[in-house]
Amino acid sequence: MTTGPGDQRSDGDEETRDPGGAGGGQYGGGQYGAAPYGSPEYGAPGQGAPDYGAPGYGSSDYGSQPYGSPDYGAPSGYGNAYPPPPPAGGYQGYPTGANQMSGGGAPGGLAPRFGARIIDSLIIGIPMLIVQMIVGAAFGVGQALLDNTSPGIGYWVVSSIIAIVFAFAWTAYFVWFETTKGQTLGKQLLHLRVVGASGGNPTTQESLRRNGYVVLGSIGMIIGIIPFVGAIISWIIDIAMLVIVIVIAVTINGSPTKQGKHDEMAGGTRVVTTQ
């Protein structure tokens, strides 16, 4: 039987007979680009794969908040790159001023402040009396200094030196401790400290102003060495100091911040507790 050219084939020619047919080869067949261009399935993701551009694409946390929402841009824990939010009430700044001391900062009351002043007076007064007795005994006028009599020129020389030294020591005690430590020894024992107008330790000018009556008393000590007139002036100064102390006590007791008249004159210094 005679066959035509189209009827002659072998099994090995089956792959080349219809390259684009349903039997398909590897090129152009059903495995490569099976979905024609423009069909609904063209470019669709495989089954089970997340949709491209969906909120969870690539990471469950990435872009989880929609644009425009109140929490958009808030950290979602990715990489922990953002610092934790500040605590309620904000961060607490570091205290300024030299030699700041910890404490509650409540205003110091009249009673502990008065007690601290008595302690300071004893701390400086007792050594001054001891030095006076030693110096007086060394110059043979010790008993005269105690009795406040005038046996001669030696008494006036010794008493003048002692009065001048003690006057400066009395003022320097309060000014030095307040400006460098913020508290005298008496205030330290009773847990008080002086705060300057700017919040740190008082300045030298502030300390001199708030201890003006101490300065006045020191001047009275020096003037008191002048015969006759000095004694009268010293007595007047003592009365003036008593009036000043009463005014300070009344103003401290009547102030909600426990600031006395001397604190007001010093520009707004305060005495606060340290515990």
PDB file of C-alpha atoms in Angstrom:
ATOM      1  CA  MET A   1       0.000   0.000   0.000  1.00  0.00           C
ATOM      2  CA  THR A   2       1.312   3.316  -0.945  1.00  0.00           C
ATOM      3  CA  THR A   3       1.263   6.151   1.638  1.00  0.00           C
ATOM      4  CA  GLY A   4       1.638   9.852   1.251  1.00  0.00           C
ATOM      5  CA  PRO A   5       4.315  11.953   2.800  1.00  0.00           C
ATOM      6  CA  GLY A   6       1.963  13.148   5.538  1.00  0.00           C
ATOM      7  CA  ASP A   7       1.171   9.580   6.539  1.00  0.00           C
ATOM      8  CA  GLN A   8       4.756   8.516   7.108  1.00  0.00           C
ATOM      9  CA  ARG A   9       5.879   9.035  10.664  1.00  0.00           C
ATOM     10  CA  SER A  10       7.596   7.207  13.409  1.00  0.00           C
ATOM     11  CA  ASP A  11       7.171   7.211  17.185  1.00  0.00           C
ATOM     12  CA  GLY A  12      10.363   9.235  17.578  1.00  0.00           C
ATOM     13  CA  ASP A  13       8.893  12.066  15.518  1.00  0.00           C
ATOM     14  CA  GLU A  14       5.942  12.579  17.830  1.00  0.00           C
ATOM     15  CA  GLU A  15       7.584  15.389  19.826  1.00  0.00           C
ATOM     16  CA  THR A  16       8.428  17.313  16.684  1.00  0.00           C
ATOM     17  CA  ARG A  17       5.122  16.759  14.925  1.00  0.00           C
ATOM     18  CA  ASP A  18       3.121  19.356  16.840  1.00  0.00           C
ATOM     19  CA  PRO A  19       5.351  21.535  19.017  1.00  0.00           C
ATOM     20  CA  GLY A  20       2.500  23.788  20.100  1.00  0.00           C
ATOM     21  CA  GLY A  21      -0.190  21.156  20.314  1.00  0.00           C
ATOM     22  CA  ALA A  22      -2.026  19.854  23.256  1.00  0.00           C
ATOM     23  CA  GLY A  23       0.472  17.062  23.688  1.00  0.00           C
ATOM     24  CA  GLY A  24       2.953  19.891  24.160  1.00  0.00           C
ATOM     25  CA  GLY A  25       6.661  19.884  24.144  1.00  0.00           C
ATOM     26  CA  GLN A  26       8.721  21.673  26.781  1.00  0.00           C
ATOM     27  CA  TYR A  27       8.927  24.901  24.819  1.00  0.00           C
ATOM     28  CA  GLY A  28       5.666  26.713  24.322  1.00  0.00           C
ATOM     29  CA  GLY A  29       3.789  23.881  25.951  1.00  0.00           C
ATOM     30  CA  GLY A  30       1.472  23.914  28.911  1.00  0.00           C
ATOM     31  CA  GLN A  31       4.239  24.313  31.485  1.00  0.00           C
ATOM     32  CA  TYR A  32       5.638  27.577  30.196  1.00  0.00           C
ATOM     33  CA  GLY A  33       3.233  30.525  30.155  1.00  0.00           C
ATOM     34  CA  ALA A  34       0.252  28.175  30.176  1.00  0.00           C
ATOM     35  CA  ALA A  35      -2.111  31.020  30.899  1.00  0.00           C
ATOM     36  CA  PRO A  36      -2.384  33.234  27.871  1.00  0.00           C
ATOM     37  CA  TYR A  37      -1.727  36.934  28.155  1.00  0.00           C
ATOM     38  CA  GLY A  38      -4.811  38.788  29.306  1.00  0.00           C
ATOM     39  CA  SER A  39      -6.505  35.802  30.883  1.00  0.00           C
ATOM     40  CA  PRO A  40      -7.829  36.151  34.462  1.00  0.00           C
ATOM     41  CA  GLU A  41      -5.154  33.853  35.779  1.00  0.00           C
ATOM     42  CA  TYR A  42      -2.294  35.676  34.129  1.00  0.00           C
ATOM     43  CA  GLY A  43       0.274  36.720  36.745  1.00  0.00           C
ATOM     44  CA  ALA A  44      -1.875  35.465  39.663  1.00  0.00           C
ATOM     45  CA  PRO A  45       0.075  34.122  42.633  1.00  0.00           C
ATOM     46  CA  GLY A  46       0.211  30.460  43.288  1.00  0.00           C
ATOM     47  CA  GLN A  47      -2.247  28.784  45.545  1.00  0.00           C
ATOM     48  CA  GLY A  48      -1.566  29.489  49.214  1.00  0.00           C
ATOM     49  CA  ALA A  49       0.840  32.369  48.491  1.00  0.00           C
ATOM     50  CA  PRO A  50       0.031  35.812  49.994  1.00  0.00           C
ATOM     51  CA  ASP A  51      -1.275  38.407  47.615  1.00  0.00           C
ATOM     52  CA  TYR A  52       1.352  40.860  46.420  1.00  0.00           C
ATOM     53  CA  GLY A  53       0.861  44.210  48.184  1.00  0.00           C
ATOM     54  CA  ALA A  54      -1.358  42.783  50.921  1.00  0.00           C
ATOM     55  CA  PRO A  55      -0.748  44.085  54.478  1.00  0.00           C
ATOM     56  CA  GLY A  56       0.941  40.898  55.581  1.00  0.00           C
ATOM     57  CA  TYR A  57       3.208  40.541  52.559  1.00  0.00           C
ATOM     58  CA  GLY A  58       6.653  39.477  53.670  1.00  0.00           C
ATOM     59  CA  SER A  59       6.038  40.080  57.415  1.00  0.00           C
ATOM     60  CA  SER A  60       3.079  39.961  59.723  1.00  0.00           C
ATOM     61  CA  ASP A  61       4.131  43.243  61.378  1.00  0.00           C
ATOM     62  CA  TYR A  62       5.314  45.238  58.397  1.00  0.00           C
ATOM     63  CA  GLY A  63       2.920  48.063  57.612  1.00  0.00           C
ATOM     64  CA  SER A  64       0.239  46.552  59.862  1.00  0.00           C
ATOM     65  CA  GLN A  65      -1.209  49.985  60.669  1.00  0.00           C
ATOM     66  CA  PRO A  66      -3.084  51.590  57.762  1.00  0.00           C
ATOM     67  CA  TYR A  67      -1.962  54.956  56.536  1.00  0.00           C
ATOM     68  CA  GLY A  68      -3.731  57.744  58.323  1.00  0.00           C
ATOM     69  CA  SER A  69      -4.604  55.787  61.441  1.00  0.00           C
ATOM     70  CA  PRO A  70      -3.599  57.235  64.853  1.00  0.00           C
ATOM     71  CA  ASP A  71      -0.980  54.558  65.304  1.00  0.00           C
ATOM     72  CA  TYR A  72       0.486  54.799  61.804  1.00  0.00           C
ATOM     73  CA  GLY A  73       4.265  54.794  62.036  1.00  0.00           C
ATOM     74  CA  ALA A  74       4.300  53.576  65.653  1.00  0.00           C
ATOM     75  CA  PRO A  75       6.953  50.921  66.339  1.00  0.00           C
ATOM     76  CA  SER A  76       5.583  47.381  66.162  1.00  0.00           C
ATOM     77  CA  GLY A  77       8.555  45.707  67.734  1.00  0.00           C
ATOM     78  CA  TYR A  78      10.458  45.367  64.442  1.00  0.00           C
ATOM     79  CA  GLY A  79      14.103  45.334  65.438  1.00  0.00           C
ATOM     80  CA  ASN A  80      13.332  47.203  68.706  1.00  0.00           C
ATOM     81  CA  ALA A  81      14.858  50.277  67.057  1.00  0.00           C
ATOM     82  CA  TYR A  82      12.763  52.805  68.941  1.00  0.00           C
ATOM     83  CA  PRO A  83      13.478  53.806  72.571  1.00  0.00           C
ATOM     84  CA  PRO A  84      10.778  53.184  75.188  1.00  0.00           C
ATOM     85  CA  PRO A  85       8.341  56.019  75.827  1.00  0.00           C
ATOM     86  CA  PRO A  86       9.203  58.438  78.669  1.00  0.00           C
ATOM     87  CA  PRO A  87       7.647  57.719  82.074  1.00  0.00           C
ATOM     88  CA  ALA A  88       4.532  59.498  83.172  1.00  0.00           C
ATOM     89  CA  GLY A  89       5.361  63.027  84.225  1.00  0.00           C
ATOM     90  CA  GLY A  90       8.438  63.231  81.970  1.00  0.00           C
ATOM     91  CA  TYR A  91      12.063  62.684  82.713  1.00  0.00           C
ATOM     92  CA  GLN A  92      13.508  64.152  85.888  1.00  0.00           C
ATOM     93  CA  GLY A  93      16.353  66.560  85.225  1.00  0.00           C
ATOM     94  CA  TYR A  94      19.605  66.388  87.137  1.00  0.00           C
ATOM     95  CA  PRO A  95      19.741  68.929  89.918  1.00  0.00           C
ATOM     96  CA  THR A  96      21.766  72.027  89.192  1.00  0.00           C
ATOM     97  CA  GLY A  97      23.937  74.073  91.440  1.00  0.00           C
ATOM     98  CA  ALA A  98      27.061  73.158  93.336  1.00  0.00           C
ATOM     99  CA  ASN A  99      26.902  70.777  96.296  1.00  0.00           C
ATOM    100  CA  GLN A 100      23.249  69.983  95.860  1.00  0.00           C
ATOM    101  CA  MET A 101      21.916  67.763  98.607  1.00  0.00           C
ATOM    102  CA  SER A 102      19.116  65.246  98.469  1.00  0.00           C
ATOM    103  CA  GLY A 103      15.988  65.715 100.513  1.00  0.00           C
ATOM    104  CA  GLY A 104      12.296  66.349 100.502  1.00  0.00           C
ATOM    105  CA  GLY A 105      12.717  70.099 100.058  1.00  0.00           C
ATOM    106  CA  ALA A 106       9.838  70.944 102.406  1.00  0.00           C
ATOM    107  CA  PRO A 107      10.120  74.400 104.026  1.00  0.00           C
ATOM    108  CA  GLY A 108      12.025  74.344 107.300  1.00  0.00           C
ATOM    109  CA  GLY A 109       9.897  75.314 110.269  1.00  0.00           C
ATOM    110  CA  LEU A 110      10.622  77.971 112.867  1.00  0.00           C
ATOM    111  CA  ALA A 111      11.420  75.563 115.726  1.00  0.00           C
ATOM    112  CA  PRO A 112      14.167  73.540 113.977  1.00  0.00           C
ATOM    113  CA  ARG A 113      15.668  76.702 112.501  1.00  0.00           C
ATOM    114  CA  PHE A 114      15.767  78.328 115.940  1.00  0.00           C
ATOM    115  CA  GLY A 115      17.336  75.155 117.356  1.00  0.00           C
ATOM    116  CA  ALA A 116      19.967  75.132 114.620  1.00  0.00           C
ATOM    117  CA  ARG A 117      20.857  78.756 115.399  1.00  0.00           C
ATOM    118  CA  ILE A 118      21.338  77.903 119.093  1.00  0.00           C
ATOM    119  CA  ILE A 119      23.581  74.956 118.188  1.00  0.00           C
ATOM    120  CA  ASP A 120      25.648  77.166 115.857  1.00  0.00           C
ATOM    121  CA  SER A 121      25.987  79.799 118.599  1.00  0.00           C
ATOM    122  CA  LEU A 122      27.304  77.182 121.006  1.00  0.00           C
ATOM    123  CA  ILE A 123      29.628  75.665 118.398  1.00  0.00           C
ATOM    124  CA  ILE A 124      31.351  78.982 117.760  1.00  0.00           C
ATOM    125  CA  GLY A 125      30.764  80.659 121.146  1.00  0.00           C
ATOM    126  CA  ILE A 126      32.335  78.015 123.374  1.00  0.00           C
ATOM    127  CA  PRO A 127      35.656  77.862 121.460  1.00  0.00           C
ATOM    128  CA  MET A 128      35.723  81.674 121.399  1.00  0.00           C
ATOM    129  CA  LEU A 129      35.371  81.772 125.186  1.00  0.00           C
ATOM    130  CA  ILE A 130      38.120  79.174 125.615  1.00  0.00           C
ATOM    131  CA  VAL A 131      40.489  81.094 123.330  1.00  0.00           C
ATOM    132  CA  GLN A 132      39.692  84.309 125.193  1.00  0.00           C
ATOM    133  CA  MET A 133      40.612  82.738 128.527  1.00  0.00           C
ATOM    134  CA  ILE A 134      43.846  81.270 127.148  1.00  0.00           C
ATOM    135  CA  VAL A 135      44.948  84.532 125.541  1.00  0.00           C
ATOM    136  CA  GLY A 136      43.954  86.527 128.632  1.00  0.00           C
ATOM    137  CA  ALA A 137      45.904  84.209 130.911  1.00  0.00           C
ATOM    138  CA  ALA A 138      48.929  84.434 128.632  1.00  0.00           C
ATOM    139  CA  PHE A 139      48.918  88.237 128.923  1.00  0.00           C
ATOM    140  CA  GLY A 140      47.924  88.320 132.594  1.00  0.00           C
ATOM    141  CA  VAL A 141      44.491  89.856 131.973  1.00  0.00           C
ATOM    142  CA  GLY A 142      42.347  86.727 132.035  1.00  0.00           C
ATOM    143  CA  GLN A 143      40.311  87.643 135.100  1.00  0.00           C
ATOM    144  CA  ALA A 144      39.878  91.197 133.865  1.00  0.00           C
ATOM    145  CA  LEU A 145      38.407  89.901 130.604  1.00  0.00           C
ATOM    146  CA  LEU A 146      35.944  87.725 132.483  1.00  0.00           C
ATOM    147  CA  ASP A 147      34.968  90.546 134.852  1.00  0.00           C
ATOM    148  CA  ASN A 148      34.992  93.133 132.042  1.00  0.00           C
ATOM    149  CA  THR A 149      37.215  95.428 134.114  1.00  0.00           C
ATOM    150  CA  SER A 150      40.076  97.576 132.876  1.00  0.00           C
ATOM    151  CA  PRO A 151      43.333  96.969 134.739  1.00  0.00           C
ATOM    152  CA  GLY A 152      45.478  98.722 132.154  1.00  0.00           C
ATOM    153  CA  ILE A 153      46.630  99.036 128.572  1.00  0.00           C
ATOM    154  CA  GLY A 154      47.236  95.299 128.266  1.00  0.00           C
ATOM    155  CA  TYR A 155      43.540  94.657 128.784  1.00  0.00           C
ATOM    156  CA  TRP A 156      42.545  97.003 125.962  1.00  0.00           C
ATOM    157  CA  VAL A 157      45.055  95.547 123.533  1.00  0.00           C
ATOM    158  CA  VAL A 158      44.060  91.946 124.212  1.00  0.00           C
ATOM    159  CA  SER A 159      40.328  92.670 124.241  1.00  0.00           C
ATOM    160  CA  SER A 160      40.587  94.621 120.963  1.00  0.00           C
ATOM    161  CA  ILE A 161      42.414  91.798 119.199  1.00  0.00           C
ATOM    162  CA  ILE A 162      39.958  89.223 120.516  1.00  0.00           C
ATOM    163  CA  ALA A 163      36.925  91.314 119.536  1.00  0.00           C
ATOM    164  CA  ILE A 164      38.151  91.877 115.973  1.00  0.00           C
ATOM    165  CA  VAL A 165      39.094  88.222 115.439  1.00  0.00           C
ATOM    166  CA  PHE A 166      35.845  86.960 116.937  1.00  0.00           C
ATOM    167  CA  ALA A 167      33.745  89.407 114.913  1.00  0.00           C
ATOM    168  CA  PHE A 168      35.200  88.139 111.640  1.00  0.00           C
ATOM    169  CA  ALA A 169      35.047  84.495 112.795  1.00  0.00           C
ATOM    170  CA  TRP A 170      31.366  84.817 113.770  1.00  0.00           C
ATOM    171  CA  THR A 171      30.365  86.202 110.373  1.00  0.00           C
ATOM    172  CA  ALA A 172      32.696  83.931 108.398  1.00  0.00           C
ATOM    173  CA  TYR A 173      31.256  80.844 110.070  1.00  0.00           C
ATOM    174  CA  PHE A 174      27.763  81.356 108.641  1.00  0.00           C
ATOM    175  CA  VAL A 175      28.858  82.735 105.281  1.00  0.00           C
ATOM    176  CA  TRP A 176      31.443  80.033 104.566  1.00  0.00           C
ATOM    177  CA  PHE A 177      29.242  77.090 105.536  1.00  0.00           C
ATOM    178  CA  GLU A 178      26.203  78.395 103.667  1.00  0.00           C
ATOM    179  CA  THR A 179      28.048  79.240 100.445  1.00  0.00           C
ATOM    180  CA  THR A 180      30.159  76.057 100.295  1.00  0.00           C
ATOM    181  CA  LYS A 181      28.060  73.419 102.062  1.00  0.00           C
ATOM    182  CA  GLY A 182      24.580  74.897 101.929  1.00  0.00           C
ATOM    183  CA  GLN A 183      24.206  74.358 105.680  1.00  0.00           C
ATOM    184  CA  THR A 184      25.915  75.189 108.941  1.00  0.00           C
ATOM    185  CA  LEU A 185      26.756  72.466 111.433  1.00  0.00           C
ATOM    186  CA  GLY A 186      23.594  73.232 113.375  1.00  0.00           C
ATOM    187  CA  LYS A 187      21.444  72.935 110.258  1.00  0.00           C
ATOM    188  CA  GLN A 188      23.222  69.726 109.308  1.00  0.00           C
ATOM    189  CA  LEU A 189      22.377  68.174 112.682  1.00  0.00           C
ATOM    190  CA  LEU A 190      18.714  69.171 112.303  1.00  0.00           C
ATOM    191  CA  HIS A 191      18.517  68.226 108.599  1.00  0.00           C
ATOM    192  CA  LEU A 192      18.128  71.712 107.164  1.00  0.00           C
ATOM    193  CA  ARG A 193      19.872  73.535 104.368  1.00  0.00           C
ATOM    194  CA  VAL A 194      19.829  76.991 102.827  1.00  0.00           C
ATOM    195  CA  VAL A 195      18.841  77.343  99.174  1.00  0.00           C
ATOM    196  CA  GLY A 196      19.887  80.431  97.235  1.00  0.00           C
ATOM    197  CA  ALA A 197      17.588  82.465  95.033  1.00  0.00           C
ATOM    198  CA  SER A 198      18.842  80.594  91.938  1.00  0.00           C
ATOM    199  CA  GLY A 199      18.311  77.151  93.464  1.00  0.00           C
ATOM    200  CA  GLY A 200      21.872  76.252  94.453  1.00  0.00           C
ATOM    201  CA  ASN A 201      23.851  77.281  97.487  1.00  0.00           C
ATOM    202  CA  PRO A 202      23.549  80.953  98.436  1.00  0.00           C
ATOM    203  CA  THR A 203      26.079  83.356  97.014  1.00  0.00           C
ATOM    204  CA  THR A 204      28.339  85.320  99.327  1.00  0.00           C
ATOM    205  CA  GLN A 205      26.174  88.411  98.893  1.00  0.00           C
ATOM    206  CA  GLU A 206      22.990  86.470  99.630  1.00  0.00           C
ATOM    207  CA  SER A 207      24.516  84.894 102.730  1.00  0.00           C
ATOM    208  CA  LEU A 208      25.737  88.253 104.056  1.00  0.00           C
ATOM    209  CA  ARG A 209      22.290  89.756 103.556  1.00  0.00           C
ATOM    210  CA  ARG A 210      20.363  86.965 105.230  1.00  0.00           C
ATOM    211  CA  ASN A 211      22.868  87.036 108.128  1.00  0.00           C
ATOM    212  CA  GLY A 212      22.802  90.814 108.358  1.00  0.00           C
ATOM    213  CA  TYR A 213      21.999  90.759 112.059  1.00  0.00           C
ATOM    214  CA  VAL A 214      25.080  88.569 112.629  1.00  0.00           C
ATOM    215  CA  VAL A 215      27.177  91.137 110.766  1.00  0.00           C
ATOM    216  CA  LEU A 216      25.601  93.866 112.894  1.00  0.00           C
ATOM    217  CA  GLY A 217      26.456  91.970 116.060  1.00  0.00           C
ATOM    218  CA  SER A 218      30.046  91.523 114.873  1.00  0.00           C
ATOM    219  CA  ILE A 219      30.324  95.264 114.332  1.00  0.00           C
ATOM    220  CA  GLY A 220      28.952  95.778 117.837  1.00  0.00           C
ATOM    221  CA  MET A 221      31.693  93.543 119.221  1.00  0.00           C
ATOM    222  CA  ILE A 222      34.367  95.719 117.602  1.00  0.00           C
ATOM    223  CA  ILE A 223      32.757  99.002 118.617  1.00  0.00           C
ATOM    224  CA  GLY A 224      32.355  97.717 122.158  1.00  0.00           C
ATOM    225  CA  ILE A 225      36.088  97.911 122.758  1.00  0.00           C
ATOM    226  CA  ILE A 226      35.919 101.735 122.563  1.00  0.00           C
ATOM    227  CA  PRO A 227      35.890 103.138 126.112  1.00  0.00           C
ATOM    228  CA  PHE A 228      32.583 104.557 127.366  1.00  0.00           C
ATOM    229  CA  VAL A 229      30.957 105.377 123.992  1.00  0.00           C
ATOM    230  CA  GLY A 230      31.578 101.892 122.629  1.00  0.00           C
ATOM    231  CA  ALA A 231      29.663 100.293 125.476  1.00  0.00           C
ATOM    232  CA  ILE A 232      26.598 102.461 124.797  1.00  0.00           C
ATOM    233  CA  ILE A 233      26.653 101.829 121.050  1.00  0.00           C
ATOM    234  CA  SER A 234      27.140  98.117 121.629  1.00  0.00           C
ATOM    235  CA  TRP A 235      24.139  98.093 123.938  1.00  0.00           C
ATOM    236  CA  ILE A 236      21.970  99.808 121.273  1.00  0.00           C
ATOM    237  CA  ILE A 237      23.125  97.302 118.707  1.00  0.00           C
ATOM    238  CA  ASP A 238      22.158  94.453 121.021  1.00  0.00           C
ATOM    239  CA  ILE A 239      18.621  95.849 121.291  1.00  0.00           C
ATOM    240  CA  ALA A 240      18.432  96.264 117.515  1.00  0.00           C
ATOM    241  CA  MET A 241      19.515  92.640 117.043  1.00  0.00           C
ATOM    242  CA  LEU A 242      16.786  91.468 119.392  1.00  0.00           C
ATOM    243  CA  VAL A 243      14.161  93.396 117.398  1.00  0.00           C
ATOM    244  CA  ILE A 244      15.493  91.937 114.125  1.00  0.00           C
ATOM    245  CA  VAL A 245      15.353  88.393 115.489  1.00  0.00           C
ATOM    246  CA  ILE A 246      11.723  88.898 116.586  1.00  0.00           C
ATOM    247  CA  VAL A 247      10.773  90.257 113.157  1.00  0.00           C
ATOM    248  CA  ILE A 248      12.465  87.305 111.458  1.00  0.00           C
ATOM    249  CA  ALA A 249      10.680  84.818 113.722  1.00  0.00           C
ATOM    250  CA  VAL A 250       7.266  86.409 113.108  1.00  0.00           C
ATOM    251  CA  THR A 251       7.720  86.527 109.325  1.00  0.00           C
ATOM    252  CA  ILE A 252       8.952  82.917 109.193  1.00  0.00           C
ATOM    253  CA  ASN A 253       5.965  81.725 111.189  1.00  0.00           C
ATOM    254  CA  GLY A 254       3.514  83.684 109.025  1.00  0.00           C
ATOM    255  CA  SER A 255       4.957  82.703 105.641  1.00  0.00           C
ATOM    256  CA  PRO A 256       3.554  79.663 103.769  1.00  0.00           C
ATOM    257  CA  THR A 257       7.063  78.994 102.464  1.00  0.00           C
ATOM    258  CA  LYS A 258       8.670  79.747 105.850  1.00  0.00           C
ATOM    259  CA  GLN A 259      10.742  82.578 104.403  1.00  0.00           C
ATOM    260  CA  GLY A 260      11.678  85.255 106.897  1.00  0.00           C
ATOM    261  CA  LYS A 261      12.293  88.925 106.310  1.00  0.00           C
ATOM    262  CA  HIS A 262      16.008  88.220 106.045  1.00  0.00           C
ATOM    263  CA  ASP A 263      15.325  85.703 103.250  1.00  0.00           C
ATOM    264  CA  GLU A 264      13.290  88.328 101.425  1.00  0.00           C
ATOM    265  CA  MET A 265      16.101  90.862 101.782  1.00  0.00           C
ATOM    266  CA  ALA A 266      18.544  88.282 100.395  1.00  0.00           C
ATOM    267  CA  GLY A 267      16.565  87.996  97.159  1.00  0.00           C
ATOM    268  CA  GLY A 268      14.414  84.993  98.032  1.00  0.00           C
ATOM    269  CA  THR A 269      16.608  82.486  99.857  1.00  0.00           C
ATOM    270  CA  ARG A 270      14.883  79.553 101.519  1.00  0.00           C
ATOM    271  CA  VAL A 271      15.564  77.021 104.266  1.00  0.00           C
ATOM    272  CA  VAL A 272      14.363  73.519 103.399  1.00  0.00           C
ATOM    273  CA  THR A 273      14.539  70.086 104.945  1.00  0.00           C
ATOM    274  CA  THR A 274      16.976  67.454 103.676  1.00  0.00           C
ATOM    275  CA  GLN A 275      14.900  64.379 104.531  1.00  0.00           C
TER     276      GLN A 275
END
